[in-house]
mmCIF file with all atom_site columns, N, CA and C in Angstrom:
data_model
loop_
_atom_site.group_PDB
_atom_site.id
_atom_site.type_symbol
_atom_site.label_atom_id
_atom_site.label_alt_id
_atom_site.label_comp_id
_atom_site.label_asym_id
_atom_site.label_entity_id
_atom_site.label_seq_id
_atom_site.pdbx_PDB_ins_code
_atom_site.Cartn_x
_atom_site.Cartn_y
_atom_site.Cartn_z
_atom_site.occupancy
_atom_site.B_iso_or_equiv
_atom_site.pdbx_formal_charge
_atom_site.auth_seq_id
_atom_site.auth_comp_id
_atom_site.auth_asym_id
_atom_site.auth_atom_id
_atom_site.pdbx_PDB_model_num
ATOM 1   N N  . MET A 1 1  ? 30.713  -12.711 29.178  1.00 51.00 ? 162 MET A N  1
ATOM 2   C CA . MET A 1 1  ? 31.062  -14.033 28.009  1.00 51.00 ? 162 MET A CA 1
ATOM 3   C C  . MET A 1 1  ? 29.208  -14.166 27.309  1.00 51.00 ? 162 MET A C  1
ATOM 4   N N  . VAL A 1 2  ? 28.560  -14.341 28.338  1.00 55.00 ? 163 VAL A N  1
ATOM 5   C CA . VAL A 1 2  ? 26.952  -14.819 28.329  1.00 55.00 ? 163 VAL A CA 1
ATOM 6   C C  . VAL A 1 2  ? 26.493  -13.500 27.901  1.00 55.00 ? 163 VAL A C  1
ATOM 7   N N  . GLY A 1 3  ? 26.905  -11.979 28.476  1.00 56.00 ? 164 GLY A N  1
ATOM 8   C CA . GLY A 1 3  ? 26.137  -10.811 27.976  1.00 56.00 ? 164 GLY A CA 1
ATOM 9   C C  . GLY A 1 3  ? 26.343  -10.701 26.646  1.00 56.00 ? 164 GLY A C  1
ATOM 10  N N  . SER A 1 4  ? 27.639  -10.544 25.816  1.00 59.00 ? 165 SER A N  1
ATOM 11  C CA . SER A 1 4  ? 28.006  -10.183 24.833  1.00 59.00 ? 165 SER A CA 1
ATOM 12  C C  . SER A 1 4  ? 27.609  -11.210 23.920  1.00 59.00 ? 165 SER A C  1
ATOM 13  N N  . ARG A 1 5  ? 27.138  -12.628 24.098  1.00 63.00 ? 166 ARG A N  1
ATOM 14  C CA . ARG A 1 5  ? 26.557  -13.744 23.592  1.00 63.00 ? 166 ARG A CA 1
ATOM 15  C C  . ARG A 1 5  ? 25.185  -13.127 22.996  1.00 63.00 ? 166 ARG A C  1
ATOM 16  N N  . ILE A 1 6  ? 24.509  -12.954 23.983  1.00 67.00 ? 167 ILE A N  1
ATOM 17  C CA . ILE A 1 6  ? 23.037  -12.289 23.518  1.00 67.00 ? 167 ILE A CA 1
ATOM 18  C C  . ILE A 1 6  ? 22.746  -11.064 22.801  1.00 67.00 ? 167 ILE A C  1
ATOM 19  N N  . SER A 1 7  ? 23.730  -10.177 23.108  1.00 84.00 ? 168 SER A N  1
ATOM 20  C CA . SER A 1 7  ? 24.309  -9.143  22.548  1.00 84.00 ? 168 SER A CA 1
ATOM 21  C C  . SER A 1 7  ? 24.419  -9.509  20.964  1.00 84.00 ? 168 SER A C  1
ATOM 22  N N  . SER A 1 8  ? 24.756  -10.139 20.762  1.00 85.00 ? 169 SER A N  1
ATOM 23  C CA . SER A 1 8  ? 25.603  -11.014 19.210  1.00 85.00 ? 169 SER A CA 1
ATOM 24  C C  . SER A 1 8  ? 24.175  -11.380 18.453  1.00 85.00 ? 169 SER A C  1
ATOM 25  N N  . ARG A 1 9  ? 23.562  -12.186 19.342  1.00 86.00 ? 170 ARG A N  1
ATOM 26  C CA . ARG A 1 9  ? 22.526  -12.522 18.818  1.00 86.00 ? 170 ARG A CA 1
ATOM 27  C C  . ARG A 1 9  ? 21.207  -12.112 18.716  1.00 86.00 ? 170 ARG A C  1
ATOM 28  N N  . LYS A 1 10 ? 21.012  -10.768 19.379  1.00 90.00 ? 171 LYS A N  1
ATOM 29  C CA . LYS A 1 10 ? 20.402  -9.899  19.515  1.00 90.00 ? 171 LYS A CA 1
ATOM 30  C C  . LYS A 1 10 ? 20.488  -9.162  18.106  1.00 90.00 ? 171 LYS A C  1
ATOM 31  N N  . LYS A 1 11 ? 21.725  -8.569  17.987  1.00 91.00 ? 172 LYS A N  1
ATOM 32  C CA . LYS A 1 11 ? 22.117  -8.086  16.571  1.00 91.00 ? 172 LYS A CA 1
ATOM 33  C C  . LYS A 1 11 ? 21.975  -8.633  15.848  1.00 91.00 ? 172 LYS A C  1
ATOM 34  N N  . THR A 1 12 ? 22.594  -10.125 15.547  1.00 92.00 ? 173 THR A N  1
ATOM 35  C CA . THR A 1 12 ? 21.863  -10.590 14.211  1.00 92.00 ? 173 THR A CA 1
ATOM 36  C C  . THR A 1 12 ? 20.430  -11.340 13.994  1.00 92.00 ? 173 THR A C  1
ATOM 37  N N  . PHE A 1 13 ? 19.641  -10.892 14.742  1.00 93.00 ? 174 PHE A N  1
ATOM 38  C CA . PHE A 1 13 ? 18.055  -10.970 14.532  1.00 93.00 ? 174 PHE A CA 1
ATOM 39  C C  . PHE A 1 13 ? 17.949  -10.024 13.687  1.00 93.00 ? 174 PHE A C  1
ATOM 40  N N  . TRP A 1 14 ? 18.364  -8.623  14.578  1.00 93.00 ? 175 TRP A N  1
ATOM 41  C CA . TRP A 1 14 ? 17.738  -7.396  14.051  1.00 93.00 ? 175 TRP A CA 1
ATOM 42  C C  . TRP A 1 14 ? 18.410  -7.279  12.257  1.00 93.00 ? 175 TRP A C  1
ATOM 43  N N  . GLY A 1 15 ? 19.814  -7.678  12.234  1.00 95.00 ? 176 GLY A N  1
ATOM 44  C CA . GLY A 1 15 ? 20.178  -7.492  11.043  1.00 95.00 ? 176 GLY A CA 1
ATOM 45  C C  . GLY A 1 15 ? 19.321  -8.252  9.949   1.00 95.00 ? 176 GLY A C  1
ATOM 46  N N  . TRP A 1 16 ? 18.799  -9.777  10.217  1.00 97.00 ? 177 TRP A N  1
ATOM 47  C CA . TRP A 1 16 ? 18.060  -10.437 9.681   1.00 97.00 ? 177 TRP A CA 1
ATOM 48  C C  . TRP A 1 16 ? 16.937  -10.183 9.399   1.00 97.00 ? 177 TRP A C  1
ATOM 49  N N  . PHE A 1 17 ? 16.298  -9.252  10.196  1.00 98.00 ? 178 PHE A N  1
ATOM 50  C CA . PHE A 1 17 ? 14.975  -8.714  10.533  1.00 98.00 ? 178 PHE A CA 1
ATOM 51  C C  . PHE A 1 17 ? 14.767  -7.361  9.093   1.00 98.00 ? 178 PHE A C  1
ATOM 52  N N  . PHE A 1 18 ? 15.939  -6.705  9.379   1.00 98.00 ? 179 PHE A N  1
ATOM 53  C CA . PHE A 1 18 ? 15.747  -5.772  8.039   1.00 98.00 ? 179 PHE A CA 1
ATOM 54  C C  . PHE A 1 18 ? 16.060  -5.847  6.863   1.00 98.00 ? 179 PHE A C  1
ATOM 55  N N  . ILE A 1 19 ? 16.781  -7.259  6.735   1.00 98.00 ? 180 ILE A N  1
ATOM 56  C CA . ILE A 1 19 ? 16.747  -7.686  5.423   1.00 98.00 ? 180 ILE A CA 1
ATOM 57  C C  . ILE A 1 19 ? 15.627  -8.248  4.903   1.00 98.00 ? 180 ILE A C  1
ATOM 58  N N  . ALA A 1 20 ? 15.005  -8.866  5.844   1.00 98.00 ? 181 ALA A N  1
ATOM 59  C CA . ALA A 1 20 ? 13.627  -9.364  5.484   1.00 98.00 ? 181 ALA A CA 1
ATOM 60  C C  . ALA A 1 20 ? 12.758  -8.453  4.741   1.00 98.00 ? 181 ALA A C  1
ATOM 61  N N  . ILE A 1 21 ? 12.733  -7.534  5.698   1.00 98.00 ? 182 ILE A N  1
ATOM 62  C CA . ILE A 1 21 ? 11.811  -6.342  5.249   1.00 98.00 ? 182 ILE A CA 1
ATOM 63  C C  . ILE A 1 21 ? 11.816  -5.716  3.946   1.00 98.00 ? 182 ILE A C  1
ATOM 64  N N  . GLY A 1 22 ? 13.162  -5.512  3.760   1.00 97.00 ? 183 GLY A N  1
ATOM 65  C CA . GLY A 1 22 ? 13.718  -4.684  2.658   1.00 97.00 ? 183 GLY A CA 1
ATOM 66  C C  . GLY A 1 22 ? 13.739  -5.484  1.625   1.00 97.00 ? 183 GLY A C  1
ATOM 67  N N  . ALA A 1 23 ? 13.594  -7.208  1.761   1.00 98.00 ? 184 ALA A N  1
ATOM 68  C CA . ALA A 1 23 ? 13.402  -7.908  0.585   1.00 98.00 ? 184 ALA A CA 1
ATOM 69  C C  . ALA A 1 23 ? 11.837  -8.371  0.381   1.00 98.00 ? 184 ALA A C  1
ATOM 70  N N  . ILE A 1 24 ? 11.527  -8.053  1.206   1.00 97.00 ? 185 ILE A N  1
ATOM 71  C CA . ILE A 1 24 ? 9.924   -7.678  0.729   1.00 97.00 ? 185 ILE A CA 1
ATOM 72  C C  . ILE A 1 24 ? 9.103   -6.303  0.082   1.00 97.00 ? 185 ILE A C  1
ATOM 73  N N  . CYS A 1 25 ? 9.805   -5.457  0.915   1.00 97.00 ? 186 CYS A N  1
ATOM 74  C CA . CYS A 1 25 ? 9.356   -3.919  0.191   1.00 97.00 ? 186 CYS A CA 1
ATOM 75  C C  . CYS A 1 25 ? 10.203  -3.418  -1.230  1.00 97.00 ? 186 CYS A C  1
ATOM 76  N N  . LEU A 1 26 ? 11.395  -4.112  -1.502  1.00 96.00 ? 187 LEU A N  1
ATOM 77  C CA . LEU A 1 26 ? 12.092  -4.115  -2.615  1.00 96.00 ? 187 LEU A CA 1
ATOM 78  C C  . LEU A 1 26 ? 10.837  -4.269  -4.207  1.00 96.00 ? 187 LEU A C  1
ATOM 79  N N  . PRO A 1 27 ? 10.623  -5.335  -3.953  1.00 95.00 ? 188 PRO A N  1
ATOM 80  C CA . PRO A 1 27 ? 9.732   -5.948  -5.535  1.00 95.00 ? 188 PRO A CA 1
ATOM 81  C C  . PRO A 1 27 ? 8.280   -5.184  -5.340  1.00 95.00 ? 188 PRO A C  1
ATOM 82  N N  . MET A 1 28 ? 7.725   -4.822  -3.873  1.00 92.00 ? 189 MET A N  1
ATOM 83  C CA . MET A 1 28 ? 6.505   -4.067  -4.216  1.00 92.00 ? 189 MET A CA 1
ATOM 84  C C  . MET A 1 28 ? 6.521   -2.729  -4.153  1.00 92.00 ? 189 MET A C  1
ATOM 85  N N  . PHE A 1 29 ? 8.098   -2.237  -4.255  1.00 92.00 ? 190 PHE A N  1
ATOM 86  C CA . PHE A 1 29 ? 7.784   -0.623  -5.040  1.00 92.00 ? 190 PHE A CA 1
ATOM 87  C C  . PHE A 1 29 ? 8.363   -0.868  -6.649  1.00 92.00 ? 190 PHE A C  1
ATOM 88  N N  . VAL A 1 30 ? 9.187   -1.638  -6.680  1.00 92.00 ? 191 VAL A N  1
ATOM 89  C CA . VAL A 1 30 ? 9.256   -2.396  -7.994  1.00 92.00 ? 191 VAL A CA 1
ATOM 90  C C  . VAL A 1 30 ? 8.245   -2.362  -9.245  1.00 92.00 ? 191 VAL A C  1
ATOM 91  N N  . PHE A 1 31 ? 7.446   -3.477  -8.779  1.00 89.00 ? 192 PHE A N  1
ATOM 92  C CA . PHE A 1 31 ? 5.853   -3.222  -9.398  1.00 89.00 ? 192 PHE A CA 1
ATOM 93  C C  . PHE A 1 31 ? 4.892   -2.058  -9.137  1.00 89.00 ? 192 PHE A C  1
ATOM 94  N N  . ALA A 1 32 ? 4.962   -1.339  -8.138  1.00 87.00 ? 193 ALA A N  1
ATOM 95  C CA . ALA A 1 32 ? 4.557   -0.050  -8.349  1.00 87.00 ? 193 ALA A CA 1
ATOM 96  C C  . ALA A 1 32 ? 4.567   0.903   -9.404  1.00 87.00 ? 193 ALA A C  1
ATOM 97  N N  . ALA A 1 33 ? 6.279   0.878   -9.002  1.00 87.00 ? 194 ALA A N  1
ATOM 98  C CA . ALA A 1 33 ? 6.654   1.855   -9.946  1.00 87.00 ? 194 ALA A CA 1
ATOM 99  C C  . ALA A 1 33 ? 6.938   1.638   -11.132 1.00 87.00 ? 194 ALA A C  1
ATOM 100 N N  . VAL A 1 34 ? 7.223   0.271   -11.384 1.00 89.00 ? 195 VAL A N  1
ATOM 101 C CA . VAL A 1 34 ? 7.318   0.111   -13.297 1.00 89.00 ? 195 VAL A CA 1
ATOM 102 C C  . VAL A 1 34 ? 6.615   -1.031  -13.625 1.00 89.00 ? 195 VAL A C  1
ATOM 103 N N  . VAL A 1 35 ? 6.543   -2.138  -13.285 1.00 88.00 ? 196 VAL A N  1
ATOM 104 C CA . VAL A 1 35 ? 5.625   -3.183  -13.852 1.00 88.00 ? 196 VAL A CA 1
ATOM 105 C C  . VAL A 1 35 ? 4.136   -3.059  -14.118 1.00 88.00 ? 196 VAL A C  1
ATOM 106 N N  . SER A 1 36 ? 3.986   -1.994  -13.018 1.00 85.00 ? 197 SER A N  1
ATOM 107 C CA . SER A 1 36 ? 2.489   -1.733  -13.175 1.00 85.00 ? 197 SER A CA 1
ATOM 108 C C  . SER A 1 36 ? 1.967   -1.266  -14.654 1.00 85.00 ? 197 SER A C  1
ATOM 109 N N  . LYS A 1 37 ? 2.822   0.031   -14.680 1.00 86.00 ? 198 LYS A N  1
ATOM 110 C CA . LYS A 1 37 ? 2.399   0.965   -16.138 1.00 86.00 ? 198 LYS A CA 1
ATOM 111 C C  . LYS A 1 37 ? 2.673   0.032   -17.102 1.00 86.00 ? 198 LYS A C  1
ATOM 112 N N  . LEU A 1 38 ? 3.349   -1.524  -17.109 1.00 88.00 ? 199 LEU A N  1
ATOM 113 C CA . LEU A 1 38 ? 3.327   -1.875  -18.562 1.00 88.00 ? 199 LEU A CA 1
ATOM 114 C C  . LEU A 1 38 ? 2.202   -2.864  -18.657 1.00 88.00 ? 199 LEU A C  1
ATOM 115 N N  . LEU A 1 39 ? 1.443   -3.019  -17.445 1.00 86.00 ? 200 LEU A N  1
ATOM 116 C CA . LEU A 1 39 ? -0.083  -3.786  -17.564 1.00 86.00 ? 200 LEU A CA 1
ATOM 117 C C  . LEU A 1 39 ? -0.927  -3.379  -18.106 1.00 86.00 ? 200 LEU A C  1
ATOM 118 N N  . PRO A 1 40 ? -2.185  -4.032  -19.237 1.00 91.00 ? 201 PRO A N  1
ATOM 119 C CA . PRO A 1 40 ? -3.005  -3.420  -19.327 1.00 91.00 ? 201 PRO A CA 1
ATOM 120 C C  . PRO A 1 40 ? -3.774  -2.863  -18.057 1.00 91.00 ? 201 PRO A C  1
ATOM 121 N N  . PRO A 1 41 ? -4.763  -1.583  -18.651 1.00 89.00 ? 202 PRO A N  1
ATOM 122 C CA . PRO A 1 41 ? -5.620  -1.385  -17.788 1.00 89.00 ? 202 PRO A CA 1
ATOM 123 C C  . PRO A 1 41 ? -6.462  -2.421  -17.042 1.00 89.00 ? 202 PRO A C  1
ATOM 124 N N  . SER A 1 42 ? -6.622  -1.901  -15.697 1.00 85.00 ? 203 SER A N  1
ATOM 125 C CA . SER A 1 42 ? -7.101  -3.112  -14.942 1.00 85.00 ? 203 SER A CA 1
ATOM 126 C C  . SER A 1 42 ? -8.560  -2.736  -14.272 1.00 85.00 ? 203 SER A C  1
ATOM 127 N N  . ASP A 1 43 ? -9.864  -3.541  -13.955 1.00 90.00 ? 204 ASP A N  1
ATOM 128 C CA . ASP A 1 43 ? -10.808 -2.977  -13.561 1.00 90.00 ? 204 ASP A CA 1
ATOM 129 C C  . ASP A 1 43 ? -11.156 -3.062  -12.021 1.00 90.00 ? 204 ASP A C  1
ATOM 130 N N  . ASN A 1 44 ? -9.811  -3.895  -11.497 1.00 89.00 ? 205 ASN A N  1
ATOM 131 C CA . ASN A 1 44 ? -9.669  -3.826  -10.255 1.00 89.00 ? 205 ASN A CA 1
ATOM 132 C C  . ASN A 1 44 ? -9.317  -2.407  -9.578  1.00 89.00 ? 205 ASN A C  1
ATOM 133 N N  . PRO A 1 45 ? -9.884  -1.367  -8.748  1.00 90.00 ? 206 PRO A N  1
ATOM 134 C CA . PRO A 1 45 ? -9.948  -0.541  -8.508  1.00 90.00 ? 206 PRO A CA 1
ATOM 135 C C  . PRO A 1 45 ? -8.522  -0.050  -7.666  1.00 90.00 ? 206 PRO A C  1
ATOM 136 N N  . VAL A 1 46 ? -8.049  -0.750  -7.069  1.00 87.00 ? 207 VAL A N  1
ATOM 137 C CA . VAL A 1 46 ? -7.000  -1.140  -6.392  1.00 87.00 ? 207 VAL A CA 1
ATOM 138 C C  . VAL A 1 46 ? -5.607  -0.755  -7.317  1.00 87.00 ? 207 VAL A C  1
ATOM 139 N N  . ILE A 1 47 ? -5.729  -1.972  -8.144  1.00 85.00 ? 208 ILE A N  1
ATOM 140 C CA . ILE A 1 47 ? -4.350  -1.849  -9.296  1.00 85.00 ? 208 ILE A CA 1
ATOM 141 C C  . ILE A 1 47 ? -4.508  -0.535  -10.129 1.00 85.00 ? 208 ILE A C  1
ATOM 142 N N  . ALA A 1 48 ? -5.516  -0.185  -10.555 1.00 87.00 ? 209 ALA A N  1
ATOM 143 C CA . ALA A 1 48 ? -6.267  1.092   -11.249 1.00 87.00 ? 209 ALA A CA 1
ATOM 144 C C  . ALA A 1 48 ? -5.733  2.103   -10.780 1.00 87.00 ? 209 ALA A C  1
ATOM 145 N N  . ALA A 1 49 ? -5.592  2.178   -9.537  1.00 88.00 ? 210 ALA A N  1
ATOM 146 C CA . ALA A 1 49 ? -5.209  3.079   -8.252  1.00 88.00 ? 210 ALA A CA 1
ATOM 147 C C  . ALA A 1 49 ? -3.671  3.040   -8.627  1.00 88.00 ? 210 ALA A C  1
ATOM 148 N N  . VAL A 1 50 ? -2.788  2.285   -8.500  1.00 85.00 ? 211 VAL A N  1
ATOM 149 C CA . VAL A 1 50 ? -1.303  1.998   -8.596  1.00 85.00 ? 211 VAL A CA 1
ATOM 150 C C  . VAL A 1 50 ? -1.163  2.566   -9.975  1.00 85.00 ? 211 VAL A C  1
ATOM 151 N N  . GLN A 1 51 ? -1.733  2.117   -11.144 1.00 85.00 ? 212 GLN A N  1
ATOM 152 C CA . GLN A 1 51 ? -1.297  2.206   -12.474 1.00 85.00 ? 212 GLN A CA 1
ATOM 153 C C  . GLN A 1 51 ? -1.436  3.764   -12.717 1.00 85.00 ? 212 GLN A C  1
ATOM 154 N N  . ASN A 1 52 ? -2.539  4.407   -11.935 1.00 85.00 ? 213 ASN A N  1
ATOM 155 C CA . ASN A 1 52 ? -2.430  6.112   -12.184 1.00 85.00 ? 213 ASN A CA 1
ATOM 156 C C  . ASN A 1 52 ? -1.540  6.770   -11.340 1.00 85.00 ? 213 ASN A C  1
ATOM 157 N N  . ASP A 1 53 ? -1.119  6.153   -10.794 1.00 76.00 ? 214 ASP A N  1
ATOM 158 C CA . ASP A 1 53 ? -0.394  6.670   -9.369  1.00 76.00 ? 214 ASP A CA 1
ATOM 159 C C  . ASP A 1 53 ? -1.160  7.476   -8.733  1.00 76.00 ? 214 ASP A C  1
ATOM 160 N N  . ARG A 1 54 ? -2.067  7.310   -8.007  1.00 63.00 ? 215 ARG A N  1
ATOM 161 C CA . ARG A 1 54 ? -3.078  8.132   -7.175  1.00 63.00 ? 215 ARG A CA 1
ATOM 162 C C  . ARG A 1 54 ? -2.678  7.443   -5.469  1.00 63.00 ? 215 ARG A C  1
#
């Protein structure tokens, strides 16, 4: 019983971990793929590189 309880907690942890990673990566991708193209040109080299797909 204890072994299955630990396994269940471990599975729950990894499930929430991957959901959190996805929740962080999705907005970053949407910004890089869509939103950055709609913004005016930037003097910041990092943002300019994202806008120009470099």
